[in-house]
Tab-separated table of C-alpha atoms and ligand atoms in Angstrom:
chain	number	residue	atom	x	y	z
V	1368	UNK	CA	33.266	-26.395	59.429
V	1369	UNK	CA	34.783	-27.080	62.610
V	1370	UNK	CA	38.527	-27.009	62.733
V	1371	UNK	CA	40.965	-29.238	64.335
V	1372	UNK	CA	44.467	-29.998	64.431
V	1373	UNK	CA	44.341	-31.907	61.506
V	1374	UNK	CA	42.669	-29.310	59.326
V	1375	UNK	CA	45.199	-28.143	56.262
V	1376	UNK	CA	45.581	-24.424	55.889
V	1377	UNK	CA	46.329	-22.817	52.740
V	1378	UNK	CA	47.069	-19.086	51.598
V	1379	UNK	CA	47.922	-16.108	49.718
V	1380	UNK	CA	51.060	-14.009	50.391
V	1381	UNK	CA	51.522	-10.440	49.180
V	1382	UNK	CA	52.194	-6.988	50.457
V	1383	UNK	CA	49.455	-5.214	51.041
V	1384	UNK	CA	46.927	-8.033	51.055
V	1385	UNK	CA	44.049	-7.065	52.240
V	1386	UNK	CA	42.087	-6.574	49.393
V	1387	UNK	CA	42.922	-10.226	48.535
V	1388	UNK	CA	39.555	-11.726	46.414
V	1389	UNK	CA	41.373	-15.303	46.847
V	1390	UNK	CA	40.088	-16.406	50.524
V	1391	UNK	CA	36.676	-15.509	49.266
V	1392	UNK	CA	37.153	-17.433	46.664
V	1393	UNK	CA	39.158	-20.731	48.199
V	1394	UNK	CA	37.000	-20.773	51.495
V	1395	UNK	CA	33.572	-20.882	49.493
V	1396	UNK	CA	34.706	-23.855	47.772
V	1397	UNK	CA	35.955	-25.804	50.701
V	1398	UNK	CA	32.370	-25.037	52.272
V	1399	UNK	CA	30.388	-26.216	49.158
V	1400	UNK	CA	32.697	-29.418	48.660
V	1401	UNK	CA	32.206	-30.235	52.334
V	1402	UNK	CA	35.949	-30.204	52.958
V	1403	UNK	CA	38.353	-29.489	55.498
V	1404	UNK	CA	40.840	-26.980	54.885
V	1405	UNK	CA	40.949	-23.397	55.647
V	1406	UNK	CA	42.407	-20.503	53.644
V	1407	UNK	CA	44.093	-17.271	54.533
V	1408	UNK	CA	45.562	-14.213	53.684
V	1409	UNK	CA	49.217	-13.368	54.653
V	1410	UNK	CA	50.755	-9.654	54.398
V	1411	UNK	CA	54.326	-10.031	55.197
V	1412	UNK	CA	56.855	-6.959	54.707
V	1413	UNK	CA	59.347	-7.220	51.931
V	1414	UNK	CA	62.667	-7.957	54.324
V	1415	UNK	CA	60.789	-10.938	56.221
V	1416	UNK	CA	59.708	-12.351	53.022
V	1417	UNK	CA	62.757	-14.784	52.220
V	1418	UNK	CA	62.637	-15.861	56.414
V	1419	UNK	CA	58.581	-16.643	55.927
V	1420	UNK	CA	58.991	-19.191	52.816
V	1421	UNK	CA	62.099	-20.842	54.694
V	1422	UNK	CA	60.042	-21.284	58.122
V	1423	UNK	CA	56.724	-22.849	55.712
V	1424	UNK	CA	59.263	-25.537	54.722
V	1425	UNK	CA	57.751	-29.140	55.589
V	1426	UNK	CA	54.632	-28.446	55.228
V	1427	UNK	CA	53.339	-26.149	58.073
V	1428	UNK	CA	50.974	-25.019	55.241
V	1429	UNK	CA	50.039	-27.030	52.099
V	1430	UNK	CA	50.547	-24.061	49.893
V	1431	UNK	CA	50.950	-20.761	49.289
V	1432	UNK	CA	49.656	-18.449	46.352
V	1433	UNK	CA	51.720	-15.686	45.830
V	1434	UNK	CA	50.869	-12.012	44.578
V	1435	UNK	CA	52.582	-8.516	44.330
V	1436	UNK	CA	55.664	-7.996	44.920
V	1437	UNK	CA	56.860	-11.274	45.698
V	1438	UNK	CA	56.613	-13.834	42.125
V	1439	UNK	CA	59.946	-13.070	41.375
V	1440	UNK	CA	61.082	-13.717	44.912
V	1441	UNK	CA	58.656	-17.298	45.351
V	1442	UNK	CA	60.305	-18.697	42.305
V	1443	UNK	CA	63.881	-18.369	43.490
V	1444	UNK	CA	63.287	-19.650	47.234
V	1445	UNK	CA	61.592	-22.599	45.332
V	1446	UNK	CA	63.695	-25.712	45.292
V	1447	UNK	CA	61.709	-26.964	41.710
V	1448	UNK	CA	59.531	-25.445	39.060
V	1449	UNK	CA	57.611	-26.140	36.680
V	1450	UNK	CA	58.237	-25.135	32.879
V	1451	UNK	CA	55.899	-22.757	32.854
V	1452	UNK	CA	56.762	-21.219	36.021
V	1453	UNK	CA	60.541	-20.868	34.368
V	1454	UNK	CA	59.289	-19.009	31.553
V	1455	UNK	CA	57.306	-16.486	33.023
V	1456	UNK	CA	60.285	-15.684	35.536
V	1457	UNK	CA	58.023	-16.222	38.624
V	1458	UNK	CA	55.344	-18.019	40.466
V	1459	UNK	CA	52.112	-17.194	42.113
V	1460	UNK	CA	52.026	-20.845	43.495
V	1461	UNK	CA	54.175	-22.493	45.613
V	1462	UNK	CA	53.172	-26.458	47.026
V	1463	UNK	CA	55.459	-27.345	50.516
V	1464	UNK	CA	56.080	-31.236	49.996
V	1465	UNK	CA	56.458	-33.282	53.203
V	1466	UNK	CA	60.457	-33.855	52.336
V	1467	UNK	CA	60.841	-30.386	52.955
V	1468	UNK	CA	60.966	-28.780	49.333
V	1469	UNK	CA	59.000	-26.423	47.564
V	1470	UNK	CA	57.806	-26.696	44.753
V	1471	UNK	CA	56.954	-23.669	42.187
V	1472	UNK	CA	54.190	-23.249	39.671
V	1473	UNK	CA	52.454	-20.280	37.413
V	1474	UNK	CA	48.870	-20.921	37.065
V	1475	UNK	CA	48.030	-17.019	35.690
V	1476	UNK	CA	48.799	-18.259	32.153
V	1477	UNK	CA	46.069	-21.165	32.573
V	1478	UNK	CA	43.771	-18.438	34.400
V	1479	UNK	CA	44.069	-15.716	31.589
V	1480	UNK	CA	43.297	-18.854	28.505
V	1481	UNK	CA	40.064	-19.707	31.080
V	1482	UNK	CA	39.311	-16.149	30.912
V	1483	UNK	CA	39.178	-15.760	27.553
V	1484	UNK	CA	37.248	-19.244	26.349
V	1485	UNK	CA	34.559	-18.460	29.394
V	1486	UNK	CA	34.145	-15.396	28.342
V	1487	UNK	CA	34.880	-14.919	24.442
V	1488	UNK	CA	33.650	-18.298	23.187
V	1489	UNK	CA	35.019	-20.101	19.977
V	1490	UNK	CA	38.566	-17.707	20.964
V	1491	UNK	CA	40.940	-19.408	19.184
V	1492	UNK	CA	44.866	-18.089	20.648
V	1493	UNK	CA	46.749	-19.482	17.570
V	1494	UNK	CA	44.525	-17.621	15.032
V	1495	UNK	CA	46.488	-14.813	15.006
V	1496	UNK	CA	49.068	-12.723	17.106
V	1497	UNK	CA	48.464	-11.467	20.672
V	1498	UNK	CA	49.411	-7.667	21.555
V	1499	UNK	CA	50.541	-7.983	25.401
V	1500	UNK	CA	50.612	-3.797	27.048
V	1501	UNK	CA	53.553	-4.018	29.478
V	1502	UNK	CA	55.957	-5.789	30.113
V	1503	UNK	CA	56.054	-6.411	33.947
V	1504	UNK	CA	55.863	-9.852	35.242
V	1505	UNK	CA	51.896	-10.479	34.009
V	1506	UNK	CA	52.950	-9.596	30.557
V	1507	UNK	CA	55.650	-12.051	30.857
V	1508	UNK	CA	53.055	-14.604	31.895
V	1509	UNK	CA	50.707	-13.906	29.331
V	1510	UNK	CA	53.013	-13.748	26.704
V	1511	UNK	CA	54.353	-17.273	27.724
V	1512	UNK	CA	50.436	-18.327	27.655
V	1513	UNK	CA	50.027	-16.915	24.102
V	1514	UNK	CA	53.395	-18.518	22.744
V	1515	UNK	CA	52.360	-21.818	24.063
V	1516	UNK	CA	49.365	-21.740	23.114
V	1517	UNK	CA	51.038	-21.597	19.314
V	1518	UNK	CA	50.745	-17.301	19.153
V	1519	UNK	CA	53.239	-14.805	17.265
V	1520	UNK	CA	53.200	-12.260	20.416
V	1521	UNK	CA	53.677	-8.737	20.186
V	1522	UNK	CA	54.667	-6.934	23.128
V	1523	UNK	CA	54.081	-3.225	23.426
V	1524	UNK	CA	55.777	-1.097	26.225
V	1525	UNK	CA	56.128	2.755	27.591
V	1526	UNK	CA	59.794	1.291	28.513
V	1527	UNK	CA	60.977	0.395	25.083
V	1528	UNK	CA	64.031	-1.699	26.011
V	1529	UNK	CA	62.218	-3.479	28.951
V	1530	UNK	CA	60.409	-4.784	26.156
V	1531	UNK	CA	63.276	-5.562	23.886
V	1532	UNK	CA	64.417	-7.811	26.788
V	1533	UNK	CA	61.149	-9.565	27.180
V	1534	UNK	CA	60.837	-10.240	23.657
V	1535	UNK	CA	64.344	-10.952	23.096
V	1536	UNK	CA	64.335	-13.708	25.802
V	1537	UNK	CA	60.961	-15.197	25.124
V	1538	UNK	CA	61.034	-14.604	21.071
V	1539	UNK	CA	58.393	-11.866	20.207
V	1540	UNK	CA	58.181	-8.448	18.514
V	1541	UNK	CA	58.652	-5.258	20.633
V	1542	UNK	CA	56.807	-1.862	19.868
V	1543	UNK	CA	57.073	1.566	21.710
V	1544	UNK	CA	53.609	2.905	22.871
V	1545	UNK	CA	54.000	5.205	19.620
V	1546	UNK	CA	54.292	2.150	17.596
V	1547	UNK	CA	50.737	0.409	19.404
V	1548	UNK	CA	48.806	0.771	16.272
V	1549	UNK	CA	51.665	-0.603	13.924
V	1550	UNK	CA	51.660	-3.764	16.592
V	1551	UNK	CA	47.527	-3.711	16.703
V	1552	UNK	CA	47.101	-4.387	13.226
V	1553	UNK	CA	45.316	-7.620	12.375
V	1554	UNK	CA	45.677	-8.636	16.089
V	1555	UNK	CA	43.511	-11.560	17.376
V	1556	UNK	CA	44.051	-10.479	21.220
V	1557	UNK	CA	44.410	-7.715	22.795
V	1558	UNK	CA	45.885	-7.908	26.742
V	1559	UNK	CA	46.356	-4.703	28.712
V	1560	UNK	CA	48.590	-6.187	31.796
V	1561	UNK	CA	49.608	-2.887	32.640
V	1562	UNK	CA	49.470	-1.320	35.741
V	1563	UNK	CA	48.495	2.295	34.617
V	1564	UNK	CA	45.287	2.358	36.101
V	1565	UNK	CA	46.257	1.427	39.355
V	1566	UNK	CA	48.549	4.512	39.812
V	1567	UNK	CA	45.204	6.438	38.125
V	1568	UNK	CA	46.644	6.895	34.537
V	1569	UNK	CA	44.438	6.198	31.498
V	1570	UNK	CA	46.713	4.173	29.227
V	1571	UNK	CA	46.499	6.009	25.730
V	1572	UNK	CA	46.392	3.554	23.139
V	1573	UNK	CA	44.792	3.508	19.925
V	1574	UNK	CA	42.085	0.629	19.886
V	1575	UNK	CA	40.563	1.759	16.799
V	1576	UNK	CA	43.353	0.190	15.305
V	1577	UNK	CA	42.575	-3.204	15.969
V	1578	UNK	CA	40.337	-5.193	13.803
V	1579	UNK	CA	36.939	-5.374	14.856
V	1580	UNK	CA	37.292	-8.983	15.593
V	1581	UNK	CA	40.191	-8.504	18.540
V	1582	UNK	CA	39.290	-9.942	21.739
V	1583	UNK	CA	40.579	-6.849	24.032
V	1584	UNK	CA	41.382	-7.778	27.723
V	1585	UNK	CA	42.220	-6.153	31.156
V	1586	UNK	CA	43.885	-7.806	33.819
V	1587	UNK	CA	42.629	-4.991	36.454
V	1588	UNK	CA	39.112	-5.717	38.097
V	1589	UNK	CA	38.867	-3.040	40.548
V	1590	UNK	CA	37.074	-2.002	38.525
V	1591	UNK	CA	35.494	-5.023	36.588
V	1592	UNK	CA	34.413	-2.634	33.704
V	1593	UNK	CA	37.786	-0.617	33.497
V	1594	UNK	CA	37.673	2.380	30.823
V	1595	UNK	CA	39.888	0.384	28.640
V	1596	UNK	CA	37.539	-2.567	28.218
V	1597	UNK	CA	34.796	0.340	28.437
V	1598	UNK	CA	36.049	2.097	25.074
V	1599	UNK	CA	36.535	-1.502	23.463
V	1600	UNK	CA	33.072	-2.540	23.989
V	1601	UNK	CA	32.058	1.195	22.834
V	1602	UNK	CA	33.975	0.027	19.448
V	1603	UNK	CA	32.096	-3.429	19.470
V	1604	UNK	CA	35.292	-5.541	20.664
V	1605	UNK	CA	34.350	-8.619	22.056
V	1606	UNK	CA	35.821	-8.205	25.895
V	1607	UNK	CA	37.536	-9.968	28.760
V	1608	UNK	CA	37.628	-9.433	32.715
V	1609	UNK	CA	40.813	-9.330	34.812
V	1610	UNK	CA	38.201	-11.401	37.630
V	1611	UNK	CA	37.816	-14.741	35.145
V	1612	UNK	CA	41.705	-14.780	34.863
V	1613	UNK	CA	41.588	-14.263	39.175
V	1614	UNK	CA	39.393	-17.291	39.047
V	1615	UNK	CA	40.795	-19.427	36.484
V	1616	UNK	CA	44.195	-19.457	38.190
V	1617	UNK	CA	43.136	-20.186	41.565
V	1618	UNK	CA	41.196	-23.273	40.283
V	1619	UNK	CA	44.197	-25.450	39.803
V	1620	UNK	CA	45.489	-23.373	42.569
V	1621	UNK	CA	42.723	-25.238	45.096
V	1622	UNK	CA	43.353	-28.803	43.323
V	1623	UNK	CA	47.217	-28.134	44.165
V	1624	UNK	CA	46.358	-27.395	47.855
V	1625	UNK	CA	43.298	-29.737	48.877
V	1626	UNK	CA	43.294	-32.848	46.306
V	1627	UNK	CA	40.293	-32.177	44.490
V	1628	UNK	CA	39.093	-30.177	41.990
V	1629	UNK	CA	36.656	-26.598	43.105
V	1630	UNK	CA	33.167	-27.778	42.732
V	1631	UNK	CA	31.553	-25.814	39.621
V	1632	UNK	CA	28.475	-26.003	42.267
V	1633	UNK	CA	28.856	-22.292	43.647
V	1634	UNK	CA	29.002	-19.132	41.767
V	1635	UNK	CA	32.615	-17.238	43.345
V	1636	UNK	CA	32.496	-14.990	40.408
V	1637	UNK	CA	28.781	-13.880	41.458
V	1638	UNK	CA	30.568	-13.720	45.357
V	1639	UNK	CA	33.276	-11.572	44.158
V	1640	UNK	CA	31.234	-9.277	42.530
V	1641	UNK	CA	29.449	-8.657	45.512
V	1642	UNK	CA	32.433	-6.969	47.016
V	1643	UNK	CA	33.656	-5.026	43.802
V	1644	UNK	CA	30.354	-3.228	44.011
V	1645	UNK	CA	31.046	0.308	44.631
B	338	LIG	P1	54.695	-4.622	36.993
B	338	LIG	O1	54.901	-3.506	37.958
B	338	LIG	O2	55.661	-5.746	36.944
B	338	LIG	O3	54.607	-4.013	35.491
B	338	LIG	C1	53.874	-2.860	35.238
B	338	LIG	C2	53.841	-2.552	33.742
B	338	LIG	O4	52.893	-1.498	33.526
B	338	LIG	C3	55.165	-2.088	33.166
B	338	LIG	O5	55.324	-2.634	31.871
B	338	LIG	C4	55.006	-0.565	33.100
B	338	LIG	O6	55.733	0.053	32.057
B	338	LIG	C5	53.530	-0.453	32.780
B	338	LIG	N1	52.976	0.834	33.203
B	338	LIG	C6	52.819	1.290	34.473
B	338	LIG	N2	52.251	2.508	34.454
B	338	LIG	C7	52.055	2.839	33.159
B	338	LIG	C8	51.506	3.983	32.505
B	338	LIG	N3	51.037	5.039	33.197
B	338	LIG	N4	51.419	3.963	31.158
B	338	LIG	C9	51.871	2.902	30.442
B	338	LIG	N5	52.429	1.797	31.007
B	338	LIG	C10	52.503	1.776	32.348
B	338	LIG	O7	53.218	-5.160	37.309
B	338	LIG	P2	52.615	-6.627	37.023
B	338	LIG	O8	53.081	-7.075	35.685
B	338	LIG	O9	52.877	-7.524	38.171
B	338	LIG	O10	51.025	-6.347	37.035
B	338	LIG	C11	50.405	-5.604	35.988
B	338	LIG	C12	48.896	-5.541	36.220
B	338	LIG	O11	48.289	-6.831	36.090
B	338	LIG	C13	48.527	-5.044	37.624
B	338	LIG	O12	47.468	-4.122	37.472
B	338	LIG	C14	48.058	-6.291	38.339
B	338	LIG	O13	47.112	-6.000	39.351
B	338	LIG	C15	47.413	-7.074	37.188
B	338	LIG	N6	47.348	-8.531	37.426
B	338	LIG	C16	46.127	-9.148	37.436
B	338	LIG	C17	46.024	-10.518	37.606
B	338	LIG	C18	44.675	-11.197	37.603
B	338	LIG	O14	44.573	-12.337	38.029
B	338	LIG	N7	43.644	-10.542	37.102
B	338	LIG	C19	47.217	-11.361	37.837
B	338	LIG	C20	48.460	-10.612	37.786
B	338	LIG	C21	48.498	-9.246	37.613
B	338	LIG	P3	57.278	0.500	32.232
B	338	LIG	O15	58.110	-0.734	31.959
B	338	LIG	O16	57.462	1.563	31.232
B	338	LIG	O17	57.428	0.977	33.666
């Protein structure tokens, strides 16, 4: 694709970002729908953040997605949200309009529920409660994804009163991680949005205790088999990647930014795998 001065630029914000998946992703789209539009990765540092969004204003850019640390931060700078964006507390899309205003969404919800029916199919979220590990902002999100979807949630954190709040706000059950198999029992999901492994920790949880029907989840992909979806499969758990809920929410992510829907045409979850390979 050649670009000119009319070609509409997109991107993801975070800090660090270069291990982004989402210009892989966006760009391979553009090229198999034959449209213009580019999309890049952004790594600003935390005290130029609120300066960035303000300077984006009018549409230098059509959008931004937004990752760690900044939801929390995209939401407030935003001059409208949607619902779900409200809920969850924060955004990992933002849309500049031409008047100058930005707009906020959450499209991780909508990513984790495309996760689950690609990849556990005939899931059915409102046939019983959903067990959410953590309670950081992607717990948040996924338990506002579960309750929508018609859910009881259960929300199990090492922080016991950081899940009190959660569950308090949103209306759902808090557990301790002693209490995990009290909140596992007759669970329908399972949803580990932790972020143990990333600091190297193996979250210590009893999955025996779930019913041998739970669909167990991991929001990490690095990497795509993590040991927690490892030992669920080992029990016969029916299991879901953290890369399907990557890709679900940058579909609507792309229709937000460039007008169309991401052709179905190319396989980005066979592309991204090529680059989680060890
Ligand atoms: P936060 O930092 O907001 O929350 C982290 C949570 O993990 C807290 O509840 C914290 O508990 C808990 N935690 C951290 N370390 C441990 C540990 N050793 N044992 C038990 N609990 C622990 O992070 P986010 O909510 O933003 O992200 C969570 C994970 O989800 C990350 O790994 C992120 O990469 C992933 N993610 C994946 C997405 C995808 O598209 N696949 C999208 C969004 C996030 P405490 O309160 O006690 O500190």
């Amino acid at each position: 694709m050649t670009i000119t001065g009319s070609t509409p630029v997109a991107g993801v914000v975070g800090w660090p970002i270069t291990h982004s998946l989402s210009p892989l992703l966006h760009n391979a789209w553009l090229a198999e729908a034959g449209l213009p539009g580019v999309y890049v990765a952004m790594g600003i540092d935390p005290a130029r953040f609120p300066a960035f969004i303000e300077s984006l204003r009018g549409g230098t850019l059509k959008g931004l997605n937004v990752t760690l640390p900044y939801k929390g931060q995209a939401l407030i700078a935003a001059h409208r949200a949607s619902r779900r964006a409200n809920l969850a507390g924060a955004a990992n899309l933002l849309v500049f309009q031409p008047d100058g205003t930005i707009f906020a969404d959450n499209t991780d919800g909508e990513g984790l529920m495309a996760a689950f029916a690609d990849q556990a199919p005939g899931f059915d979220p409102a046939a019983g409660p959903a067990v959410i590990l953590g309670a950081g902002g992607a717990a948040r999100g996924a338990a506002v994804a579960f309750l929508e979807a018609g859910a009881e949630v259960r929300v199990v954190n090492r922080t016991l009163s950081k899940a009190r709040e959660l569950a308090d706000e949103l209306g759902c059950l808090a557990y301790g991680l002693d209490q995990a198999a009290d909140a596992f029992t007759d669970a329908n999901a399972l949803v580990n949005a932790t972020s143990a492994a990333l600091g190297g920790a193996v979250l210590d949880v009893p999955l025996a205790a779930t019913p041998k029907t739970t669909v167990v989840m991991d929001m990490v992909y690095k990497p795509l088999m993590t040991p927690f979806l490892l030992e669920a499969q080992t029990l016969g758990r029916r299991t879901v990647d953290g890369l399907g809920m990557l890709i679900g929410q940058a579909k609507p992510s792309f229709t937000a930014f460039f007008g169309t829907e991401p052709p179905e045409t190319v396989d980005v979850r066979a592309l991204a795998l090529k680059t989680l390979e060890p």
